Structure formats: structure tokens, C-alpha cells
XYZ file of C-alpha atoms in Angstrom:
567
model
C -17.216 -4.383 33.119
C -16.673 -8.025 33.925
C -16.812 -9.727 30.505
C -15.824 -13.082 31.923
C -18.785 -13.052 34.404
C -21.211 -12.180 31.465
C -19.689 -15.041 29.407
C -20.207 -17.444 32.233
C -23.863 -16.531 32.395
C -24.218 -16.772 28.644
C -22.544 -20.136 28.459
C -24.856 -21.511 31.264
C -27.973 -20.268 29.459
C -27.049 -20.788 25.800
C -24.569 -23.665 25.871
C -21.719 -21.719 24.402
C -23.739 -20.479 21.392
C -23.271 -16.749 22.377
C -20.087 -14.929 23.233
C -19.389 -11.453 24.568
C -16.394 -9.189 23.972
C -15.638 -5.692 25.065
C -15.027 -3.544 21.896
C -14.668 0.233 21.836
C -16.582 0.644 25.097
C -19.479 -1.573 24.121
C -20.358 -5.139 24.870
C -20.557 -6.956 21.545
C -22.528 -10.297 21.384
C -21.778 -12.737 18.610
C -22.974 -16.262 17.920
C -26.094 -17.942 16.566
C -29.525 -18.619 18.048
C -32.766 -20.005 16.581
C -35.314 -17.668 18.180
C -35.432 -13.873 18.416
C -36.826 -14.169 22.042
C -33.477 -15.917 22.873
C -31.454 -13.212 21.208
C -33.266 -10.518 23.234
C -32.757 -12.600 26.464
C -29.044 -12.914 25.745
C -28.592 -9.212 25.174
C -30.629 -8.308 28.236
C -28.534 -10.743 30.266
C -25.405 -8.892 29.219
C -26.905 -5.345 29.646
C -26.987 -3.236 32.843
C -30.075 -1.060 33.110
C -29.481 2.576 32.459
C -25.725 1.864 31.776
C -23.821 4.005 29.144
C -21.871 0.809 28.304
C -24.210 -0.470 25.682
C -24.778 -3.956 24.255
C -24.398 -4.351 20.518
C -26.234 -7.240 19.094
C -24.344 -9.119 16.347
C -26.007 -12.508 17.033
C -27.240 -14.289 13.974
C -30.871 -15.328 14.397
C -32.407 -17.984 12.212
C -35.953 -16.812 12.947
C -35.273 -13.150 12.132
C -34.949 -12.778 8.480
C -33.506 -9.422 7.629
C -36.080 -7.200 5.849
C -34.741 -4.146 3.994
C -36.013 -0.827 5.172
C -39.014 0.436 3.136
C -37.841 3.167 0.740
C -40.238 5.604 -0.928
C -40.889 5.072 -4.592
C -40.226 8.687 -5.168
C -36.842 9.433 -6.834
C -35.724 12.909 -7.810
C -32.915 15.342 -7.282
C -34.856 17.902 -5.208
C -32.246 17.868 -2.503
C -29.188 17.288 -4.610
C -26.347 19.483 -3.476
C -28.079 20.983 -0.459
C -25.590 22.153 2.249
C -27.715 22.579 5.474
C -26.057 23.573 8.651
C -28.099 20.884 10.395
C -29.613 17.667 8.856
C -32.205 15.958 11.174
C -32.986 12.360 10.261
C -36.501 11.420 11.435
C -39.897 13.175 11.568
C -41.178 11.799 14.849
C -41.650 13.877 17.960
C -37.872 13.925 18.668
C -36.848 15.225 15.216
C -39.559 17.901 14.960
C -39.142 19.217 18.478
C -35.366 19.576 17.849
C -36.104 21.328 14.530
C -38.387 23.795 16.252
C -35.938 24.658 18.999
C -33.035 25.008 16.429
C -35.316 27.400 14.399
C -34.654 30.007 17.113
C -31.257 30.431 15.372
C -30.406 31.932 11.956
C -29.268 28.599 10.475
C -30.276 26.323 7.605
C -32.264 23.324 8.989
C -33.340 20.316 6.920
C -35.425 17.558 8.331
C -35.878 14.379 6.340
C -38.541 11.772 6.883
C -38.810 8.615 4.844
C -42.582 8.227 5.308
C -45.250 10.209 3.332
C -46.161 12.244 6.523
C -44.925 12.992 10.028
C -45.540 10.754 13.042
C -46.472 7.679 11.052
C -44.476 5.383 13.313
C -44.035 5.381 17.117
C -44.734 9.156 17.590
C -48.267 8.682 16.101
C -48.897 5.122 17.461
C -48.810 5.652 21.251
C -51.363 6.512 23.944
C -50.502 10.212 24.240
C -49.907 10.069 28.021
C -47.680 12.710 29.588
C -46.157 10.688 32.316
C -45.383 11.760 35.802
C -42.264 9.576 36.147
C -43.357 7.683 39.266
C -41.783 4.477 38.006
C -38.388 5.996 37.157
C -35.346 6.006 39.427
C -32.548 8.557 39.603
C -29.564 7.776 37.409
C -31.350 7.363 34.091
C -31.684 9.896 31.345
C -35.408 9.070 31.440
C -35.592 10.299 34.944
C -33.430 13.342 34.280
C -35.753 14.546 31.499
C -39.241 13.352 32.749
C -40.027 16.127 35.268
C -38.498 18.811 33.022
C -40.601 17.731 30.044
C -43.772 17.222 32.104
C -43.567 20.670 33.496
C -43.076 22.169 30.048
C -46.246 20.780 28.512
C -48.647 23.525 29.474
C -46.564 26.314 27.905
C -45.471 24.247 24.780
C -49.076 23.205 24.029
C -50.380 26.701 24.534
C -47.719 28.083 22.133
C -48.427 25.426 19.579
C -52.201 25.563 19.854
C -52.473 21.878 20.739
C -55.004 20.473 23.182
C -53.564 19.177 26.484
C -55.263 18.115 29.720
C -53.803 17.281 33.074
C -56.287 14.445 33.972
C -54.134 12.696 36.657
C -53.164 9.068 36.916
C -54.184 6.345 39.386
C -52.532 3.002 39.879
C -54.850 0.705 41.920
C -53.954 -2.095 44.254
C -56.265 -4.950 45.384
C -54.227 -6.362 48.359
C -54.560 -4.432 51.656
C -51.335 -5.882 53.079
C -49.317 -4.039 50.413
C -50.430 -0.622 51.621
C -47.383 0.135 54.049
C -44.935 -0.998 51.419
C -46.456 1.116 48.712
C -46.729 4.069 51.138
C -42.944 3.838 51.566
C -42.485 3.609 47.864
C -44.531 6.812 47.331
C -42.443 8.660 49.934
C -39.210 7.510 48.307
C -40.347 8.520 44.813
C -41.625 11.958 46.192
C -38.567 12.872 48.356
C -35.683 10.887 46.862
C -36.551 10.886 43.167
C -38.314 14.260 42.982
C -41.699 13.049 41.733
C -43.281 15.580 43.982
C -46.963 14.947 43.312
C -46.896 11.266 44.291
C -49.319 10.368 47.018
C -51.223 7.412 48.401
C -55.031 7.677 48.416
C -57.805 5.490 49.851
C -60.314 3.505 47.987
C -62.991 6.037 49.047
C -61.026 8.896 47.682
C -60.355 6.995 44.417
C -64.182 6.452 44.054
C -64.815 10.200 44.456
C -62.509 10.685 41.423
C -63.491 7.679 39.253
C -66.661 5.987 40.411
C -66.572 3.299 37.669
C -63.132 1.807 38.656
C -63.094 -1.535 40.312
C -64.662 -1.724 43.754
C -61.980 -4.237 44.768
C -59.274 -1.548 44.811
C -58.064 -0.993 48.352
C -55.918 1.969 47.762
C -54.125 3.668 44.859
C -51.092 5.813 43.877
C -52.166 9.244 42.596
C -50.050 11.549 40.323
C -52.212 14.686 39.410
C -49.468 15.950 37.090
C -50.148 13.179 34.506
C -51.833 14.418 31.341
C -52.751 13.569 27.833
C -52.082 15.048 24.481
C -52.662 14.034 20.837
C -49.272 12.672 19.949
C -49.496 13.057 16.247
C -51.202 16.494 16.615
C -48.313 17.767 18.641
C -45.718 16.284 16.255
C -47.357 18.074 13.400
C -47.632 21.265 15.313
C -43.945 21.262 16.254
C -42.987 20.754 12.569
C -45.339 23.479 11.338
C -43.865 25.975 13.811
C -40.359 24.955 12.669
C -41.237 25.506 9.041
C -42.862 28.834 9.700
C -39.512 29.804 11.384
C -37.512 28.903 8.322
C -36.768 25.130 8.616
C -37.477 22.748 5.764
C -39.127 19.429 6.050
C -38.697 16.843 3.212
C -41.113 13.914 3.309
C -40.686 10.643 1.353
C -36.931 11.145 1.821
C -34.927 8.135 3.069
C -31.311 8.156 4.005
C -29.508 5.403 2.040
C -25.887 5.848 2.814
C -23.213 8.176 4.112
C -19.735 9.196 3.190
C -17.454 9.491 6.263
C -13.921 10.550 6.350
C -11.609 11.067 9.356
C -14.459 10.966 11.765
C -16.656 13.493 9.827
C -19.883 12.817 7.780
C -19.080 14.489 4.481
C -22.257 13.672 2.643
C -25.552 11.867 3.044
C -27.158 10.117 0.074
C -31.021 9.986 -0.119
C -33.546 8.974 -2.757
C -33.812 12.605 -3.510
C -30.211 13.610 -3.942
C -26.899 13.855 -2.025
C -26.860 16.279 0.916
C -23.780 17.904 2.462
C -24.606 18.789 6.103
C -22.324 20.473 8.723
C -24.107 18.686 11.594
C -26.272 15.483 11.533
C -28.856 14.580 14.128
C -29.887 10.926 14.392
C -33.462 10.856 15.450
C -34.481 7.884 13.280
C -36.358 5.798 15.869
C -36.160 2.037 15.225
C -33.602 2.833 12.479
C -31.332 4.835 14.738
C -28.880 1.914 14.888
C -28.682 1.847 11.071
C -27.994 5.509 10.908
C -25.348 5.106 13.517
C -23.835 2.260 11.441
C -23.688 4.372 8.336
C -21.989 7.147 10.181
C -19.375 4.805 11.612
C -20.633 5.319 15.185
C -22.606 2.256 16.111
C -22.141 1.628 19.802
C -25.618 0.524 20.730
C -28.486 -1.746 19.365
C -32.238 -1.265 19.117
C -34.580 -4.220 19.915
C -38.025 -3.250 18.512
C -41.027 -3.731 20.786
C -44.646 -3.746 19.644
C -47.416 -2.116 21.509
C -51.157 -2.327 20.684
C -53.798 0.123 21.629
C -57.622 0.099 21.106
C -59.739 3.268 20.733
C -63.224 3.170 22.178
C -66.234 5.176 21.197
C -66.869 8.584 22.877
C -69.814 7.071 24.762
C -67.268 4.968 26.670
C -65.297 8.105 27.497
C -68.065 9.187 29.810
C -67.223 6.427 32.211
C -63.827 7.471 33.093
C -62.000 10.874 32.875
C -58.304 10.278 33.824
C -55.621 7.622 33.394
C -55.940 4.467 35.460
C -54.440 0.968 35.588
C -54.078 -1.964 37.917
C -50.668 -3.086 39.525
C -50.328 -6.758 39.716
C -47.388 -8.489 41.307
C -46.705 -11.469 39.010
C -44.052 -12.321 36.390
C -44.518 -9.949 33.542
C -42.438 -7.938 31.067
C -40.582 -5.660 33.532
C -39.689 -3.282 30.751
C -43.390 -2.431 30.160
C -45.632 -0.074 32.009
C -48.323 -2.707 31.419
C -50.772 -0.474 29.714
C -53.891 1.191 31.161
C -56.994 3.076 30.311
C -56.731 6.781 29.283
C -59.310 9.422 28.559
C -57.955 11.124 25.431
C -58.005 14.814 24.692
C -60.809 14.049 22.215
C -62.974 12.335 24.868
C -62.459 8.729 23.690
C -61.146 6.043 25.877
C -57.855 4.345 24.867
C -56.955 0.930 26.204
C -53.383 -0.381 26.151
C -50.606 -0.888 25.193
C -49.097 -4.247 25.696
C -45.377 -4.970 24.980
C -44.219 -7.657 22.596
C -40.623 -8.124 21.357
C -40.224 -8.311 17.689
C -37.488 -8.300 15.049
C -39.831 -6.567 12.470
C -39.145 -2.871 12.693
C -41.971 -1.856 10.376
C -44.680 -4.400 11.008
C -47.560 -2.507 12.597
C -50.224 -5.212 11.979
C -52.509 -5.701 14.933
C -52.922 -9.233 16.402
C -56.208 -10.209 18.184
C -54.227 -11.799 20.957
C -52.791 -8.414 21.965
C -56.290 -6.846 22.232
C -57.590 -9.823 24.158
C -54.702 -9.730 26.690
C -54.995 -6.036 27.216
C -58.685 -6.062 27.794
C -58.463 -9.028 30.182
C -56.015 -7.081 32.351
C -57.794 -3.761 32.118
C -61.279 -5.130 32.921
C -59.793 -5.654 36.398
C -59.254 -1.860 36.437
C -62.738 -1.020 35.102
C -65.190 -3.961 34.934
C -67.520 -2.116 32.642
C -64.951 -2.031 29.850
C -66.211 -3.699 26.658
C -64.617 -4.822 23.386
C -67.926 -3.883 21.745
C -67.050 -0.247 22.234
C -63.852 -0.506 20.083
C -63.949 1.699 16.951
C -60.428 1.142 15.873
C -57.061 -0.152 16.978
C -53.462 0.372 16.109
C -49.996 -0.929 16.810
C -46.687 0.879 17.139
C -43.090 -0.229 17.261
C -40.934 1.235 19.959
C -37.181 1.617 19.811
C -35.503 0.648 23.161
C -31.936 -0.083 23.739
C -31.087 -3.170 25.841
C -30.188 -0.768 28.687
C -33.751 0.655 28.476
C -32.627 4.191 28.447
C -32.284 7.101 26.059
C -29.092 7.972 24.152
C -28.633 11.732 24.184
C -25.115 12.355 23.250
C -22.550 13.374 20.760
C -21.152 10.750 18.381
C -18.366 8.675 20.088
C -16.241 8.302 16.838
C -17.992 10.697 14.522
C -17.436 14.390 15.365
C -20.373 16.079 13.611
C -23.075 13.624 14.732
C -25.541 13.846 17.626
C -27.652 10.935 18.755
C -31.273 11.097 19.960
C -31.737 7.347 20.045
C -33.421 4.632 22.095
C -36.460 6.826 22.554
C -39.387 4.881 23.877
C -41.913 5.695 26.657
C -41.780 8.297 28.168
C -40.194 9.851 25.092
C -43.275 11.847 24.222
C -43.215 13.391 27.669
C -39.478 14.165 27.620
C -39.272 15.455 24.078
C -39.611 19.182 24.901
C -36.841 18.991 27.407
C -34.584 16.715 25.329
C -34.886 19.129 22.287
C -33.512 21.966 24.357
C -30.373 20.121 25.198
C -29.806 18.773 21.621
C -30.271 22.374 20.388
C -27.322 23.453 22.635
C -25.288 20.581 21.455
C -25.817 21.374 17.820
C -25.234 25.073 18.165
C -21.926 24.255 19.974
C -20.774 22.086 17.011
C -21.794 24.767 14.544
C -19.936 27.501 16.442
C -16.614 25.704 15.854
C -16.686 26.872 12.269
C -19.156 29.881 12.151
C -20.888 32.503 14.154
C -24.438 31.370 15.021
C -26.839 34.282 15.486
C -30.429 34.286 16.850
C -33.312 34.228 14.290
C -34.728 37.757 14.652
C -37.964 36.553 13.047
C -38.490 33.559 15.374
C -41.928 33.115 16.945
C -42.841 30.199 19.149
C -46.525 30.685 18.334
C -48.442 28.469 15.936
C -52.047 28.835 15.203
C -53.923 25.660 14.363
C -56.988 25.211 12.258
C -60.230 26.610 13.846
C -62.074 23.735 15.657
C -65.729 24.504 14.980
C -67.141 21.802 17.222
C -65.663 23.440 20.232
C -67.070 26.870 19.423
C -70.135 28.499 20.672
C -73.085 28.996 18.228
C -72.212 32.693 17.972
C -68.592 31.979 17.076
C -69.491 29.441 14.454
C -72.147 31.668 12.867
C -69.523 34.485 12.554
C -66.959 32.092 10.865
C -69.687 30.709 8.480
C -70.692 34.268 7.441
C -67.051 35.066 6.703
C -66.554 31.736 4.876
C -69.532 29.551 3.953
C -67.307 26.450 3.595
C -67.278 26.300 7.434
C -71.025 25.595 7.232
C -70.661 22.462 5.014
C -70.349 19.579 7.391
C -68.298 16.770 5.864
C -67.751 14.436 8.861
C -70.860 13.966 10.926
C -69.273 11.918 13.701
C -66.688 14.660 14.455
C -68.509 17.554 13.069
C -65.674 18.546 10.688
C -66.447 21.082 7.974
C -65.231 21.589 4.441
C -63.577 24.827 5.593
C -61.461 23.097 8.227
C -60.244 20.581 5.508
C -59.286 23.318 3.155
C -57.445 25.025 6.053
C -55.498 21.819 6.709
C -54.612 21.630 2.972
C -53.303 25.184 3.121
C -51.198 24.523 6.321
C -47.410 24.970 6.350
C -46.884 21.219 5.735
C -49.590 20.135 3.281
C -50.152 16.342 3.043
C -52.988 16.008 0.579
C -54.008 12.472 1.501
C -57.033 11.028 3.229
C -54.846 9.947 6.271
C -52.992 13.276 6.190
C -56.196 15.254 6.645
C -57.557 12.786 9.119
C -54.557 13.224 11.347
C -54.799 17.050 11.238
C -58.402 17.718 11.780
C -60.102 14.243 12.548
C -62.566 13.549 9.645
C -62.846 9.766 9.781
C -61.931 9.418 13.511
C -65.450 8.813 14.725
C -67.701 5.883 15.154
C -67.999 5.051 11.471
C -64.232 5.515 10.913
C -64.663 7.326 7.515
C -67.404 5.151 6.168
C -69.504 8.226 5.197
C -66.943 11.067 4.958
C -63.993 9.551 3.145
C -65.447 9.871 -0.339
C -66.251 13.460 0.427
C -62.843 14.197 1.881
C -61.258 12.535 -1.213
C -63.286 14.681 -3.573
C -62.221 17.923 -1.659
C -58.631 16.827 -2.010
C -59.035 16.073 -5.667
C -60.610 19.524 -6.305
C -57.810 21.163 -4.312
C -55.131 19.414 -6.317
C -57.075 19.679 -9.605
C -56.878 15.952 -10.244
C -59.409 13.084 -10.723
C -60.528 11.526 -7.461
C -58.861 8.304 -8.531
C -55.474 9.930 -8.023
C -56.144 10.668 -4.379
C -54.136 8.361 -2.051
C -54.921 7.060 1.398
C -51.490 7.759 2.867
C -48.534 7.106 0.522
C -48.124 6.764 -3.245
C -48.625 3.063 -2.845
C -51.893 3.231 -0.919
C -54.483 3.446 -3.736
C -58.071 4.205 -2.651
C -59.791 3.928 -5.980
C -58.949 2.430 -9.236
C -61.098 4.417 -11.604
C -64.712 4.998 -12.233
C -67.359 2.278 -12.633
C -70.011 4.390 -14.342
């Protein structure tokens, strides 16, 4: 690593305000800059894509005021003195998939998540695409795991009773002269990089598949292995299966500090007590760097990146049935896939995301400029796209490293630590395969001090709540006869019954909030976005809990829905 060359570039760009040193195998940047965009540029200048020599950002930024991590208001001693074999920090797709794979073993597994539910951050705020990997080159961990993860999805979703569709992906091009170059690119990806389903198709063939895409497309790259899944639904299903197999999930539980001695984490302090784990797995998303710092093993930095998606009404879903986007050759954010249009597993269209660098790790507000920019681009993909069909939108914050690759490795200084960090797109796709490797790493660490035996009662099968709107009339009638609550429709848009809501409340991980029920079985996901059904859902939750409706929350303890009765 040529530090002098890096410093020469930094000096030329930032007038001596930033300096790089090599420390413990990482490139550490120090200095002071006014704008966060300049900090990101400096770190990217020092980084090498997919390198395992990571950039650590210690630049002081005047624009980026440090905001403390949100900590739950809950404080108790429910976890005081717990001695789990494995402590997993983070309840996103990475953490829960690891918990499920580890539950194959007869060990004590505790997963802590600081939010009031699972998948409230990046894992529940993405487009749900199962990527083919056509844009990934050999040499990265993303490439290593992408095909393995993609190929596992059919089996995993069948076991976990989660809807999954292989809808195919098309990337369209409007310039005929590019065709021979793109043809060579497809051959390279197919035969060199192992993305075996990559092929070039004509505009005529594209029209046969998707008649409403732009007539200006001259050809397209096709990847039939691309698919879509409900990202938060899969996350919850993974966690429920882990719990059914003996793991414990503690929500509203934030890691506050750690005691580390001689390269070993001795204890972990949370707002719910001090925990004494044998092995710690860092799957903390945008806060993975902070967890690494607490553990004395910080050798990388996370630079948060916002992405905004819009959800369109189901009537728009009838116009396109796959995943499509336009490829434009102009100066853009090269670390973004650029967004696209996706037909979701629930038959909506999803449009996005964009990619905007930010220093705010927990700011998920949506800016109108993001929606405007995404639609301006994707209307070139499908001219009939209309903002008038938007029923909701959301923003997620991703957690990339400056090397734009995953960190799947043991702690470099801390012996009982495993990192699953830097997870951004295609992290949803790769999660099943990554979890298998981290399972092996954790078991190997445990076997240094104890015998690790298989869980004789392990089952990979999880049965979800019955979905009445997908059943035949005969199947529904039979269920309603068995339980009349299935005949009481609460959400007219999504045709969700009272029986399904009660099933969700009785699931292995009960989250009795309006959003918790919404994420599990979709009341409030339709055109009216809960305008009609949310009071009914709130009352069902209140009756279930035996409390007044004013005590029911939207998502967390702080998210009050009602303040009392008016009559």
C-alpha cells in the first residue's frame, strides 16, 4: 500500500487538510473538512475497491454533527447475567439468518435488536430484489456469495413459507452502436464471472416479455434468475424459525458498551442488563463500526448512504411483471445500481432507489427531490409510469464500507468476535449463503472450549399465517367454519381478516403494534394506507392485550397513536 502516493493525491485535492497513515493494517485518514461530501470523496480516493485493507475515517467534519444513537426508553434487568454461547447484535436479515443457521446446534443463542421490531432499518427498507450478480466482478465477497445466495432462495423461502418469485431482470439500452460492446460484456460475465443466465436479447424479444417498456430500447441484458421477495417478511420468518428452534430474540435492546480484556469480550452492557457471551457476532448495520470500536477491533469505517423507493398502487402493477431499468452512460454515482422498476411479490410496482451519501445514520425521512429524480430516470424505462399512482414511499440507510464490499471475517484483534459488516446491496440476496459461513465460524470458536452438538429438535420449516386472499372460495369457507374470525374483514384493500391479525399476535415473535401487524400480514398496505382499517387493527390489539385503545402504539413506545377519548 503506497501511502505516499495516497497523500500526494489528498494534498492535491484537499490542500493538505487531510492526511493518511497506515496503522494496524488500515489506512487511517485524519484532518478537518467542512463538507461531508468532501470527507466521502477523500476516503474513496484512499480506498481500493474490494480491498481488505480498509479506510478508517477519523476526519473531523464541520457539517456532520455527531448524533448519539437512538436508545430505547425501556430500561430493565431482563438480560442481566445472561451467559449465551452466541450473542448476535442486530435484527436485520444478516443477524436473523445467522441465528436461524446457528439454531441447528444445541447452543444458547441470544439476538439483540435496539428497535421495537425486526427489519426496521435497511433490511425492511429496500426493494426486495434477489439480484443475479451481473454487475459484480470476481475478487469481491459480494461476487463470492451472490450466486450461492441467489440459488438458495427457492428452498429457503419454501421452508420459511415466504412468497418468492423469479420474475427476471432486464437492463435496456437506447444506443444501437453499443450492442457489440455489451454483447462482449455479457459473454465475460457469463463465462468469466459465472453469471450463467446472462444473455443479450433484441428489442423485439424484450417487447414480448414487457410490452409497456420504452419503444426506444434497441436491446437489453436479460437475467432470468432475478427475483423478488418481501424483505421484512423474510427477515421476520427467519427470526421466527430461529426462535422456534430455541434462539431468543430481545427487542428494544441496545448495546451500550463492552468490557474487553486481552483480546476477549468479557461482557456487553445493554439497557436491559449486562450479558456475558462466549462469542459475539457484529451484524449491526450502520452501527457496525461503533460495535467494532467498543470491541477494540475497529479496522473499517461505514459511510451511510440513503436510498428512496416509491410504492405504486396494484393497478400499476398490471403494466409490468418483472424488474427493469435503463442503462445510461453518463457521470453518476458509480456505487449505485441506479434503481429501477420492480413488480413486488404483492403485485405492486416499486420504483427506486436512488443513492445519496449522508452522515445521518438514522434519518429515514423522504425528500421530494429523490422521488422526482428517480421518476425522471425510470420514465425513460417505462413512459407510462406516473407519480399519481404512488400510495406510499420510504427511505432506507445502507451501510457500505469505502471499499464497497462486505466484511465477513473474524475479529482482527478481538478473538471472540465475528464481523458481518458493510452489508449493502446485494446483502438481501447473499444473506442465506453468508449465514452458513458465519455459522461455521461461530461453531469453530465455540468448539475451542466446549463440545458443540446438533440440535436434535431442529426443524427448518416455519408455517406462516394463512393468507385468505390467496385461497379458493372452498378453502376460505372451510377456515371460516373452523374459526369465524377469518370471516371478519378488517382491511378491505388487502382483504385481511381479524383471524389473520390474531394469528400474527400469537406468532413466535409477537409485536403488538399497528406497524408490527402491518409488516406481518399487510393491513394498511393498500391504497388507503390504513385510513379505514388502522382504528380496527388498534382495537383488536387493545382487546388482545387487555388495555385501552389509547395505549396501543404505532411502532415503538414513543409513537403514540391516540391521546385519549374525546367522547
